[in-house]
mmCIF file of C-alpha atoms and ligand atoms in Angstrom:
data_model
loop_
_atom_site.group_PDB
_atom_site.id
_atom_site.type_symbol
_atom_site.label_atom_id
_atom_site.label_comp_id
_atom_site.label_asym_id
_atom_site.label_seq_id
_atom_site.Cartn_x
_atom_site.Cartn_y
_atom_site.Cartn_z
ATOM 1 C CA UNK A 1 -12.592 -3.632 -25.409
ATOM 2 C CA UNK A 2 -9.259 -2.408 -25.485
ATOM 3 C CA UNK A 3 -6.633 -0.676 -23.113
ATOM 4 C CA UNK A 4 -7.063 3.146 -23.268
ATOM 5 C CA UNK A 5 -4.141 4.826 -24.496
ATOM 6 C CA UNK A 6 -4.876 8.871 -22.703
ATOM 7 C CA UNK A 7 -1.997 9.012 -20.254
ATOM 8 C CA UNK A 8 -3.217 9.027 -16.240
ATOM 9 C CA UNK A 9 -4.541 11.933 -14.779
ATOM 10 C CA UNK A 10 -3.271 12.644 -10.841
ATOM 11 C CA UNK A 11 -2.815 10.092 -8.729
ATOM 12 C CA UNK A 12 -6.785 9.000 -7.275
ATOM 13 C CA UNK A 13 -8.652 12.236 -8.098
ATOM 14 C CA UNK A 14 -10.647 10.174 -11.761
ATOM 15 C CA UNK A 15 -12.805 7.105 -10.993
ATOM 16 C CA UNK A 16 -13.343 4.512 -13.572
ATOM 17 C CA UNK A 17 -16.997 4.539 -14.388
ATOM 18 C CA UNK A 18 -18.200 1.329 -12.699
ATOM 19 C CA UNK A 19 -17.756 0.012 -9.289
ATOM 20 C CA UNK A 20 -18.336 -2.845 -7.223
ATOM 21 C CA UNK A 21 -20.854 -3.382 -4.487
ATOM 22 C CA UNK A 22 -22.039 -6.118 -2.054
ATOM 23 C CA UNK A 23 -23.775 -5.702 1.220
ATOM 24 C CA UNK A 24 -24.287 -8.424 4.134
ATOM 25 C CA UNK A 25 -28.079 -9.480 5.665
ATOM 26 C CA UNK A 26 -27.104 -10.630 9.432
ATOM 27 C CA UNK A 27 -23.793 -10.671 8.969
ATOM 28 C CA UNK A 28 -23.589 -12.277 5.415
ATOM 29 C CA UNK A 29 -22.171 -10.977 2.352
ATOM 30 C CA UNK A 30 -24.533 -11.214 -0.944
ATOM 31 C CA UNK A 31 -23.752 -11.431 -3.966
ATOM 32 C CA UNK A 32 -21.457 -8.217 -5.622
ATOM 33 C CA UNK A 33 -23.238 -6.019 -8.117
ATOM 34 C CA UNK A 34 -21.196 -4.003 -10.935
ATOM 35 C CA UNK A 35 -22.677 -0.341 -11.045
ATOM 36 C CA UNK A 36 -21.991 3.229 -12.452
ATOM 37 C CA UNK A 37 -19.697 4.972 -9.926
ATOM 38 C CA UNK A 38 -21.499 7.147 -7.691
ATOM 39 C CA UNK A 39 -22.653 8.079 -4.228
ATOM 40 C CA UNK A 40 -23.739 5.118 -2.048
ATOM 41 C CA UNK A 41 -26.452 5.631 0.719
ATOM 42 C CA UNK A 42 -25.520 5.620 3.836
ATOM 43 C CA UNK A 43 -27.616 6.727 7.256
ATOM 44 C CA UNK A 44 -25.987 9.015 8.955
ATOM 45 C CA UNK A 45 -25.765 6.992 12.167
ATOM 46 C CA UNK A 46 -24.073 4.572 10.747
ATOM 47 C CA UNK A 47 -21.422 2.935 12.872
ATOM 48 C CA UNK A 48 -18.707 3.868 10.614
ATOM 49 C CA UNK A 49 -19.132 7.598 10.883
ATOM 50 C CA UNK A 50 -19.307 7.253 14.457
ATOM 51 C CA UNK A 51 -16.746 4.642 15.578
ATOM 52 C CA UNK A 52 -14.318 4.000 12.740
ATOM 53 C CA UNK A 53 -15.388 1.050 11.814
ATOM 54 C CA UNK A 54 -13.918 1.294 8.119
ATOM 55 C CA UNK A 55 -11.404 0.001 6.298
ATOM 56 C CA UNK A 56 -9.742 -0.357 2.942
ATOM 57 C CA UNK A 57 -7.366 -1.821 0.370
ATOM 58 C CA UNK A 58 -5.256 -0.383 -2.456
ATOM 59 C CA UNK A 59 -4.272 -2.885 -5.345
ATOM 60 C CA UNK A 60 -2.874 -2.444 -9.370
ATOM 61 C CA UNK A 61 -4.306 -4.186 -12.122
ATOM 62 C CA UNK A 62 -1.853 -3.224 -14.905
ATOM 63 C CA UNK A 63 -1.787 -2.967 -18.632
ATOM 64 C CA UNK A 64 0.575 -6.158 -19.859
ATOM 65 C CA UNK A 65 2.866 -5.790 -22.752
ATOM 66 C CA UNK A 66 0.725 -8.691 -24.607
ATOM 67 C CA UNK A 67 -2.156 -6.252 -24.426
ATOM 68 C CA UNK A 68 -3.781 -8.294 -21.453
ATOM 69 C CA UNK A 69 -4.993 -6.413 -17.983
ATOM 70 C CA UNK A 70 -3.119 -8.187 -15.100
ATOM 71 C CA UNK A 71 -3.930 -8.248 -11.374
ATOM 72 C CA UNK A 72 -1.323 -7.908 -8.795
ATOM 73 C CA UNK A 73 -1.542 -10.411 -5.866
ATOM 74 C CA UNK A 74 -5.466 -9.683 -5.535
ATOM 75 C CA UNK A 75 -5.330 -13.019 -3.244
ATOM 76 C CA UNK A 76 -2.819 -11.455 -0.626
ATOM 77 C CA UNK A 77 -4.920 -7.787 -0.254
ATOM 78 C CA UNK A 78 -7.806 -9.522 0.325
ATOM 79 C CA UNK A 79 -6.615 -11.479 2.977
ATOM 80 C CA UNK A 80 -5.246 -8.533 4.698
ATOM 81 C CA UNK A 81 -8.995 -6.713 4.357
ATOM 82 C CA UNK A 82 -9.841 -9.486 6.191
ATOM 83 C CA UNK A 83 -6.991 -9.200 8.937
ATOM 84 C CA UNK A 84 -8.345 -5.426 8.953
ATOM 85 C CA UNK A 85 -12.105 -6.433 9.436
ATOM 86 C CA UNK A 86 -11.053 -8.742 11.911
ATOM 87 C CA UNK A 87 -9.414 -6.458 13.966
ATOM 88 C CA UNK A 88 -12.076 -3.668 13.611
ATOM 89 C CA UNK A 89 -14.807 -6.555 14.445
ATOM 90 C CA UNK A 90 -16.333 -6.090 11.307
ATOM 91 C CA UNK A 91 -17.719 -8.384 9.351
ATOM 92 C CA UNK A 92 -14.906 -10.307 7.297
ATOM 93 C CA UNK A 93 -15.679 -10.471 3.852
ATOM 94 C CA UNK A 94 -14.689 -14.110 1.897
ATOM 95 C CA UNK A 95 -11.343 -13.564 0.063
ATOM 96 C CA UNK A 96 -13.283 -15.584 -3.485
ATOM 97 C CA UNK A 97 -15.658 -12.651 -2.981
ATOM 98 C CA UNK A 98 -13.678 -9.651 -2.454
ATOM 99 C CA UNK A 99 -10.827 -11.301 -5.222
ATOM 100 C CA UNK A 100 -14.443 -12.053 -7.522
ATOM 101 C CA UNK A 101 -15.401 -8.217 -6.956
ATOM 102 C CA UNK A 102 -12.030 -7.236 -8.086
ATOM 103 C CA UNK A 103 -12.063 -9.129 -11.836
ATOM 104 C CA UNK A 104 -15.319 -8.250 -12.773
ATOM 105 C CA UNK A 105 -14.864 -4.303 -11.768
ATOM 106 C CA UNK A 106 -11.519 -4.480 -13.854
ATOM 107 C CA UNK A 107 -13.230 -6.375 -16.765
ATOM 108 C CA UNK A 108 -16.279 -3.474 -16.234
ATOM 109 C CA UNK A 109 -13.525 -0.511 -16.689
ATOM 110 C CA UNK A 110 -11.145 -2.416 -19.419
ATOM 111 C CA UNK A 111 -11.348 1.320 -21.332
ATOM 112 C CA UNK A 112 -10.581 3.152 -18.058
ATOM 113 C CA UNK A 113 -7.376 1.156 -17.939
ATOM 114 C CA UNK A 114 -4.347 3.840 -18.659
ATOM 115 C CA UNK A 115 -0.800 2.898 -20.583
ATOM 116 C CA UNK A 116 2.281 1.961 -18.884
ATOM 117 C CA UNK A 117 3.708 3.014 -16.301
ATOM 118 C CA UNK A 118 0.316 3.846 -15.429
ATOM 119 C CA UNK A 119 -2.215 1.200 -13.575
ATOM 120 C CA UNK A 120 -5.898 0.612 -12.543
ATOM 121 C CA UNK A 121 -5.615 1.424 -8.937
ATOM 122 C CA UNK A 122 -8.550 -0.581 -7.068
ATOM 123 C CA UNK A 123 -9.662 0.349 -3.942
ATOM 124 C CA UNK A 124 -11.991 -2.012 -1.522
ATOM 125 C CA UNK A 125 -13.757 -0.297 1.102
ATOM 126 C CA UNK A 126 -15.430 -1.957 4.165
ATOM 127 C CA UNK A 127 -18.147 0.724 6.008
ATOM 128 C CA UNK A 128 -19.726 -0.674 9.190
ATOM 129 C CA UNK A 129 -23.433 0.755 8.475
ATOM 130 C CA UNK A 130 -25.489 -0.178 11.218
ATOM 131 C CA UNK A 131 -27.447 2.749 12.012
ATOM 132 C CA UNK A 132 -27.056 3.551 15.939
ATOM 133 C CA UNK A 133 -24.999 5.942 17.738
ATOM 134 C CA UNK A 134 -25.450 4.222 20.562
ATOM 135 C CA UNK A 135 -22.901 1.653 19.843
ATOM 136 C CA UNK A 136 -19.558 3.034 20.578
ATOM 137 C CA UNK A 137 -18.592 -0.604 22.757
ATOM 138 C CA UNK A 138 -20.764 -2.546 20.286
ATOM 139 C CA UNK A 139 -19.505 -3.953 16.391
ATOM 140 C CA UNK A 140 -21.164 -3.307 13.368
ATOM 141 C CA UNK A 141 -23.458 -6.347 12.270
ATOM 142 C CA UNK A 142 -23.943 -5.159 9.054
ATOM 143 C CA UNK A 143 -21.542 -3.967 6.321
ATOM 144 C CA UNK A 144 -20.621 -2.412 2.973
ATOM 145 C CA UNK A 145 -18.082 -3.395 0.830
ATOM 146 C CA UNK A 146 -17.472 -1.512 -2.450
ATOM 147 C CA UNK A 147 -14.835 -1.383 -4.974
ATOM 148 C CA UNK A 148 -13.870 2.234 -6.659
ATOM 149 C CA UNK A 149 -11.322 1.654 -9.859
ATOM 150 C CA UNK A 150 -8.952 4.553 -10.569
ATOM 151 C CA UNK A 151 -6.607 5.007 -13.708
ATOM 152 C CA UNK A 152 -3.581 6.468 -12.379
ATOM 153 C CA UNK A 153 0.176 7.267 -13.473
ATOM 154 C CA UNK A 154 3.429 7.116 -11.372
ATOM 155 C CA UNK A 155 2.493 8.239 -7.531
ATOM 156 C CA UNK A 156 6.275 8.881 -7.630
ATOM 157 C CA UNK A 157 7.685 11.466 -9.882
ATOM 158 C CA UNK A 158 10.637 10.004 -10.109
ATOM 159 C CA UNK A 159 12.971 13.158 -10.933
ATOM 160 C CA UNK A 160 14.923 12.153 -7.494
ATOM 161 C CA UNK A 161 14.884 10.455 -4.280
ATOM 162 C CA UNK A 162 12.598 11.219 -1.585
ATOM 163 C CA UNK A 163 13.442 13.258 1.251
ATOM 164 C CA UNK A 164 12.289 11.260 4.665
ATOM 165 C CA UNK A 165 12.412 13.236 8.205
ATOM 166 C CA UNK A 166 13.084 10.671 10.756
ATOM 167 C CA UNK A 167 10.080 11.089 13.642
ATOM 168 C CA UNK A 168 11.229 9.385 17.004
ATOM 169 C CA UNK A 169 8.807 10.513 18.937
ATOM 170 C CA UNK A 170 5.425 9.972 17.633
ATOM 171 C CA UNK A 171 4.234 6.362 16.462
ATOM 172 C CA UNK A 172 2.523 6.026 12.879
ATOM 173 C CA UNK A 173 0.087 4.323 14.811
ATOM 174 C CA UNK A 174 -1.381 2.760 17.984
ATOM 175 C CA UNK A 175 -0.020 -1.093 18.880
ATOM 176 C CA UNK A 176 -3.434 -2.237 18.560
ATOM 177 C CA UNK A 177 -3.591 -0.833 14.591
ATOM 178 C CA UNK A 178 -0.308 -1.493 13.280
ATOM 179 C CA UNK A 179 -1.861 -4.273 11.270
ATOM 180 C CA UNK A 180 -5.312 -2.290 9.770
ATOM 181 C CA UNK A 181 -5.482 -0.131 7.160
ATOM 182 C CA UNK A 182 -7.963 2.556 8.095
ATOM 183 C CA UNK A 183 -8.195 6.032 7.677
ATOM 184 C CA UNK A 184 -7.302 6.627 11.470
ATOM 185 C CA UNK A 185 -3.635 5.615 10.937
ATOM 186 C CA UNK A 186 -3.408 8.257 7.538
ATOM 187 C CA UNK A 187 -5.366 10.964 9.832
ATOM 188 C CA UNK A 188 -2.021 10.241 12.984
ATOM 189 C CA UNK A 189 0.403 10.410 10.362
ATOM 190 C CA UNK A 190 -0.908 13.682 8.422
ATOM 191 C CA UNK A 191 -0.167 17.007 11.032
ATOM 192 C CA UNK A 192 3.699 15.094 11.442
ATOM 193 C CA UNK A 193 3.784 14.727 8.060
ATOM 194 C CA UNK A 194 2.602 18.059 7.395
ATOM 195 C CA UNK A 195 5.031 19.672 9.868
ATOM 196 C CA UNK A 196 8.274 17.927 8.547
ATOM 197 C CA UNK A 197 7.122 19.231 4.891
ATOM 198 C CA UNK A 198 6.837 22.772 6.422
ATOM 199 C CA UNK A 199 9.696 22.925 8.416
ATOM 200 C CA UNK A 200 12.268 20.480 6.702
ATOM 201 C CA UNK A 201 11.168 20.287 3.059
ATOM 202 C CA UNK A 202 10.322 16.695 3.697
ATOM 203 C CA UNK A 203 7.991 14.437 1.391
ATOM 204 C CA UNK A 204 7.650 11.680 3.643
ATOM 205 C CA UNK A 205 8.127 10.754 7.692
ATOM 206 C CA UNK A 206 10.184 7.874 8.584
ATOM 207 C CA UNK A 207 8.243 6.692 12.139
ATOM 208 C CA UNK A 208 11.119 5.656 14.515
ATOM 209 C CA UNK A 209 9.455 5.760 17.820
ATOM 210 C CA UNK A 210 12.387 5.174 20.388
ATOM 211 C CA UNK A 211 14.308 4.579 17.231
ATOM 212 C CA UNK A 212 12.261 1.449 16.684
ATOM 213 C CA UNK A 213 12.463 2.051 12.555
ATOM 214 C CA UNK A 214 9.119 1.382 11.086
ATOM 215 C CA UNK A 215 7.922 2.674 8.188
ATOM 216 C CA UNK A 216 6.708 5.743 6.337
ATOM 217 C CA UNK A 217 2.363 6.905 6.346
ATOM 218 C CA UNK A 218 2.288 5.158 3.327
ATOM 219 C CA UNK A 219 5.088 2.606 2.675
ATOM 220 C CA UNK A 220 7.080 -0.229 3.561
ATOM 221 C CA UNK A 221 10.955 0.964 4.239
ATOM 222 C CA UNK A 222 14.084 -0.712 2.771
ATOM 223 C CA UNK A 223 18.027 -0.320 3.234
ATOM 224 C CA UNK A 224 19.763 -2.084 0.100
ATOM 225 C CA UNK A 225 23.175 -2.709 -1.400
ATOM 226 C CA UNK A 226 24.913 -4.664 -3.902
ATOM 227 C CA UNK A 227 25.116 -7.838 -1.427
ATOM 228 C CA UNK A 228 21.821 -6.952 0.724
ATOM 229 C CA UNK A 229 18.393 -6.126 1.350
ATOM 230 C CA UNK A 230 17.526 -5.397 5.217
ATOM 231 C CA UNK A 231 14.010 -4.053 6.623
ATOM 232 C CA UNK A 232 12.150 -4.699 10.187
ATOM 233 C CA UNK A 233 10.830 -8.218 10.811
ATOM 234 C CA UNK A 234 7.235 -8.476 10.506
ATOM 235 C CA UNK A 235 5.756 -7.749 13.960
ATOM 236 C CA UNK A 236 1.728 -6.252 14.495
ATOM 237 C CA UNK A 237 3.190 -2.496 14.799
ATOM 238 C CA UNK A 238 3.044 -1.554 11.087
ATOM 239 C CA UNK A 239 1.442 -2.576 7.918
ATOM 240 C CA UNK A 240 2.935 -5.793 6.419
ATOM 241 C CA UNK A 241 2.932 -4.669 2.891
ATOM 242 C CA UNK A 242 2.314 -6.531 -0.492
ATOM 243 C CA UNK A 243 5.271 -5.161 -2.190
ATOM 244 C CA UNK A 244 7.703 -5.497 0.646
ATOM 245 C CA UNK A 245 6.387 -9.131 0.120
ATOM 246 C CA UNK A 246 7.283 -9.123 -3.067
ATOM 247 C CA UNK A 247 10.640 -7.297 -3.604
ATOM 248 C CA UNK A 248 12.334 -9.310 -0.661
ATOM 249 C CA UNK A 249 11.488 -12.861 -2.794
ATOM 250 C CA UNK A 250 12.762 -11.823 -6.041
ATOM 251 C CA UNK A 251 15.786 -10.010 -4.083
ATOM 252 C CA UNK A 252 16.117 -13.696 -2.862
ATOM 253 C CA UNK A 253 15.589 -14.875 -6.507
ATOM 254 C CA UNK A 254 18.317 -12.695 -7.697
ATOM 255 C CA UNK A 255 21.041 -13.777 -5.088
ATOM 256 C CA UNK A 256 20.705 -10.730 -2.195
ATOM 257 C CA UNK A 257 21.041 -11.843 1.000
ATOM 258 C CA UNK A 258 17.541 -10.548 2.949
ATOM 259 C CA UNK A 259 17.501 -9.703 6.846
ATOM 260 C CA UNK A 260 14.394 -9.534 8.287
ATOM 261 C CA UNK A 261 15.225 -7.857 11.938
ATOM 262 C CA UNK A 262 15.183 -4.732 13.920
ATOM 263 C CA UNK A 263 16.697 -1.076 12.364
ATOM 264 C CA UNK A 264 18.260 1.471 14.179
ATOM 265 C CA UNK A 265 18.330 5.322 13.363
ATOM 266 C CA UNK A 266 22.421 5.317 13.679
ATOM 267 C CA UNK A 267 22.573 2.593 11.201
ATOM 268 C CA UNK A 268 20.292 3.830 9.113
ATOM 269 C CA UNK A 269 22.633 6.839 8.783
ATOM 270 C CA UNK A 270 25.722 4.904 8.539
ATOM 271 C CA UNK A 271 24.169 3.076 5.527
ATOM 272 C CA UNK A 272 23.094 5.933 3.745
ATOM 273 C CA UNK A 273 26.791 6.887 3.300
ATOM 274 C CA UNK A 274 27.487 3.921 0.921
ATOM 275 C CA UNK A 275 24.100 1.923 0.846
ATOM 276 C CA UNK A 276 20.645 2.931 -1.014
ATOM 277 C CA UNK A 277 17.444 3.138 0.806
ATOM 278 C CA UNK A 278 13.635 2.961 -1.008
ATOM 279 C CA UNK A 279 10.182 3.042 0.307
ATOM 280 C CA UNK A 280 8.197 -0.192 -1.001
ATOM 281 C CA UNK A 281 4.411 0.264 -1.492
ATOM 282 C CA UNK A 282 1.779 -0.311 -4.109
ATOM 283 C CA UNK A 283 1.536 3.108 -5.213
ATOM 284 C CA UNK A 284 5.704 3.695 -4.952
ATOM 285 C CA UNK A 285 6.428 0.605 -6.282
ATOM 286 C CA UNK A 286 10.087 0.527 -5.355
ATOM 287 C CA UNK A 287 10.964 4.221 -4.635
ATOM 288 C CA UNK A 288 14.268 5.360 -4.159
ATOM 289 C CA UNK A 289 15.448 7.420 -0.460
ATOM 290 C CA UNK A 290 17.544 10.923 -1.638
ATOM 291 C CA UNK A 291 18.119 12.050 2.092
ATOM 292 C CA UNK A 292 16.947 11.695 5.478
ATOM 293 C CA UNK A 293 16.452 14.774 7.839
ATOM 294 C CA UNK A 294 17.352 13.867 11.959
ATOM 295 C CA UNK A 295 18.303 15.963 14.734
ATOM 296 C CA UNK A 296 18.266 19.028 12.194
ATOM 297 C CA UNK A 297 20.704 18.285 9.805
ATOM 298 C CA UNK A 298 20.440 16.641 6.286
ATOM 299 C CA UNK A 299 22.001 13.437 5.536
ATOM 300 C CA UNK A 300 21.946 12.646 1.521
ATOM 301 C CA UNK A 301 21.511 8.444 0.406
ATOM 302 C CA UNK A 302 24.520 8.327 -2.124
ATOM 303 C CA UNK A 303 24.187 10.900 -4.845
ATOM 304 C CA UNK A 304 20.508 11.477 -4.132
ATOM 305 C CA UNK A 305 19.210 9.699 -6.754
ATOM 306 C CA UNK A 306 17.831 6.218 -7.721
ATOM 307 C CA UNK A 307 20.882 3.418 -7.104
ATOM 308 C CA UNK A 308 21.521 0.447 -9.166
ATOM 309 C CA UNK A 309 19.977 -2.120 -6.682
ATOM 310 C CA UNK A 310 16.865 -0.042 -6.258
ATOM 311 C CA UNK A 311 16.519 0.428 -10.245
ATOM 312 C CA UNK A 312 17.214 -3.512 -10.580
ATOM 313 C CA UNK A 313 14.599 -4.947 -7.928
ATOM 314 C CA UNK A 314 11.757 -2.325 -8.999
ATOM 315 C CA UNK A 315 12.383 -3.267 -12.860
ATOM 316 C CA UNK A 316 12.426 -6.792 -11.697
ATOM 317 C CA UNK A 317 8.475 -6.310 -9.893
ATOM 318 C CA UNK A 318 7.488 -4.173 -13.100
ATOM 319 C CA UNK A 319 8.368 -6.609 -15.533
ATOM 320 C CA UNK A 320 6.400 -9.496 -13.763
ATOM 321 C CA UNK A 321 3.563 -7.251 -13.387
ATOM 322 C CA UNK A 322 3.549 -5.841 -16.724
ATOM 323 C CA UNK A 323 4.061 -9.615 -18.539
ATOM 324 C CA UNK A 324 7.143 -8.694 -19.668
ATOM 325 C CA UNK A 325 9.362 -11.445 -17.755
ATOM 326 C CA UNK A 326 7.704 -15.145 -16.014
ATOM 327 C CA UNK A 327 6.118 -14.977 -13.212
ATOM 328 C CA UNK A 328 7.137 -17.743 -11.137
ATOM 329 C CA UNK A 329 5.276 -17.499 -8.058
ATOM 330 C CA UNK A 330 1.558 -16.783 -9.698
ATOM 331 C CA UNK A 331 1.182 -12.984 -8.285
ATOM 332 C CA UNK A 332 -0.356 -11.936 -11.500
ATOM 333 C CA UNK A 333 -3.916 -12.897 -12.208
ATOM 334 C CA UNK A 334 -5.132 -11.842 -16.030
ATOM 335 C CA UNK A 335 -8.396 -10.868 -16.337
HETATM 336 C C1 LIG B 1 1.122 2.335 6.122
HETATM 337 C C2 LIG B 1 1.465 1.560 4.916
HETATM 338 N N1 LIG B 1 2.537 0.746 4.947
HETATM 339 C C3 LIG B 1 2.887 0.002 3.892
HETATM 340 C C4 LIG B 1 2.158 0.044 2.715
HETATM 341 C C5 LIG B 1 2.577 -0.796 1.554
HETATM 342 O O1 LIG B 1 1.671 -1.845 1.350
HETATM 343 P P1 LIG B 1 1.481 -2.481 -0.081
HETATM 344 O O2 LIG B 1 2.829 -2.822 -0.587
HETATM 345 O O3 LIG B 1 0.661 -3.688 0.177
HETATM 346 O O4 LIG B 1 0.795 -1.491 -0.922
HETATM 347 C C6 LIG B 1 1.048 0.885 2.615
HETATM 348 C C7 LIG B 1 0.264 0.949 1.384
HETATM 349 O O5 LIG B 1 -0.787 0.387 1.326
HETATM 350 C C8 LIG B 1 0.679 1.657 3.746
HETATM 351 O O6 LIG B 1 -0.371 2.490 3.700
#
């Protein structure tokens, strides 16, 4: 099979035509089944309609310059399914199962693979399907996991940075869900993210609750200069992200000094004046900050569009993920 070459319809609105299954008997995960992508049957009691008890990941595998089909870190996201699971008391799926799943659905959808800069995005989902609506203090004993597969291009357009409204009210999330990536955090973030579009043009919202800088509904958030790369310590109120991960070792590879520690909303101002700021996410990749919107006014990152240190580190991840350059700390797994 080779590595289509159609370029990538919008960002996850085409499935690949197979997809990964595996469902647990008290508890237990069996084996995973490839199948043609399609509904899955589910009763409508089920615990995860009810009582959120659901999940998910997001992942690349992405078409290598040697014609081979790479995953990205497939090791790390399932890990964090299972901090997710955990956390939702759902049954935690083994990482050699969920990182098994993952290289046979890609070897299953090798044609469904799009050209560079697109990417199979691969998404895990873990339903709690117990039937009973009775069990709104009780966990799910019994679970689905499935895999979807989804050529896509750039989630980014990349004709200029993004514009990010600084929220200092409202929290992305509870304290409680920082760390789990379910639906209930994206559902929070959408009417503030939908108001700062309406009302200030906005593509994204920068959560800053008491000026606590965070991150965006859907990224990990960077400040960056020649000599620098700074972003929040890891702590359980937001999502500790693959590519942040990623882009602060090979910023220490390359020389930059990286601080790991609290963010204010003043200096986050102050540094766009001279500095570069990016959002840092599977689907962004590296994506460059244009302006941020506080307290009614507009204040633009540089000239508004991509700087050099943002360009260098995201070329950096691309190239290890596309083959192009080594990959010295065995993110990329071929299939
Ligand atoms: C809330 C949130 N933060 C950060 C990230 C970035 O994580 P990753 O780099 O692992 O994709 C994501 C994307 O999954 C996200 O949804």
């Amino acid at each position: 099979m080779s590595v289509s070459t159609t370029p990538a319809p919008a960002f996850g609105t085409v499935m690949a035509s197979r997809m990964a299954l595996a469902t647990t008997d008290d508890g237990v995960f069996g084996a995973v089944e490839v199948v043609p992508t399609g509904p899955v049957e589910l009763h409508p009691a089920a615990h995860a309609l009810h009582y959120g008890s659901a999940c998910f990941e997001g992942l690349k595998a992405h078409p290598g310059v040697d014609g081979k089909v790479r995953l990205f870190r497939p090791q790390r996201h399932a890990e964090r399914l299972g901090v997710s699971a955990e956390l939702l008391s759902l049954p935690v799926p083994p990482v050699e199962l969920v990182t098994g799943a993952l290289r046979e659905l890609v070897a299953a959808n090798l044609d469904d693979v799009p050209p560079a800069p697109g990417a199979l995005y691969l998404r895990p989902v873990l339903l709690g399907v117990d039937p009973n609506i009775g069990a709104a203090a009780a966990p799910s004993t019994e679970a689905l996991l499935y895999v979807l597969a989804s050529p896509v291009g750039d989630y980014f357009r990349g004709d200029g940075g993004l514009t990010l409204a600084i929220e200092t009210e409202l929290p992305r999330t509870t304290p409680q869900f920082g760390q789990v990536k379910c639906g209930a955090n994206y559902a929070m973030a959408l009417g503030v993210t939908r108001r700062a579009r309406a009302e200030h043009g906005a593509d994204q919202v920068l959560f800053a609750p008491g000026g606590d800088v965070q991150e965006t509904g859907a990224a990990n958030f960077l400040l960056l200069d020649d000599r620098r790369v700074v972003t929040k310590a890891l702590d359980p109120s937001f999502l500790h992200g693959v590519t942040r991960d990623s882009i602060l070792t090979l910023a220490r590879d390359l020389g930059y000094e990286v601080e790991e520690r609290d963010l204010g909303i003043e200096e986050v101002l102050d540094w766009a004046r001279t500095g570069e700021a990016a959002l840092a996410g599977t689907a962004a990749v590296l994506a460059p900050v244009g302006a941020f919107v506080h307290g009614g006014r507009r204040h633009p990152v540089g000239d508004g569009s991509m700087g050099p240190n943002t360009a260098r580190l995201r070329e950096a991840l691309l190239a290890i993920q596309r083959g192009e350059a080594a990959d010295p700390h065995d993110w990329t797994q071929p299939v």
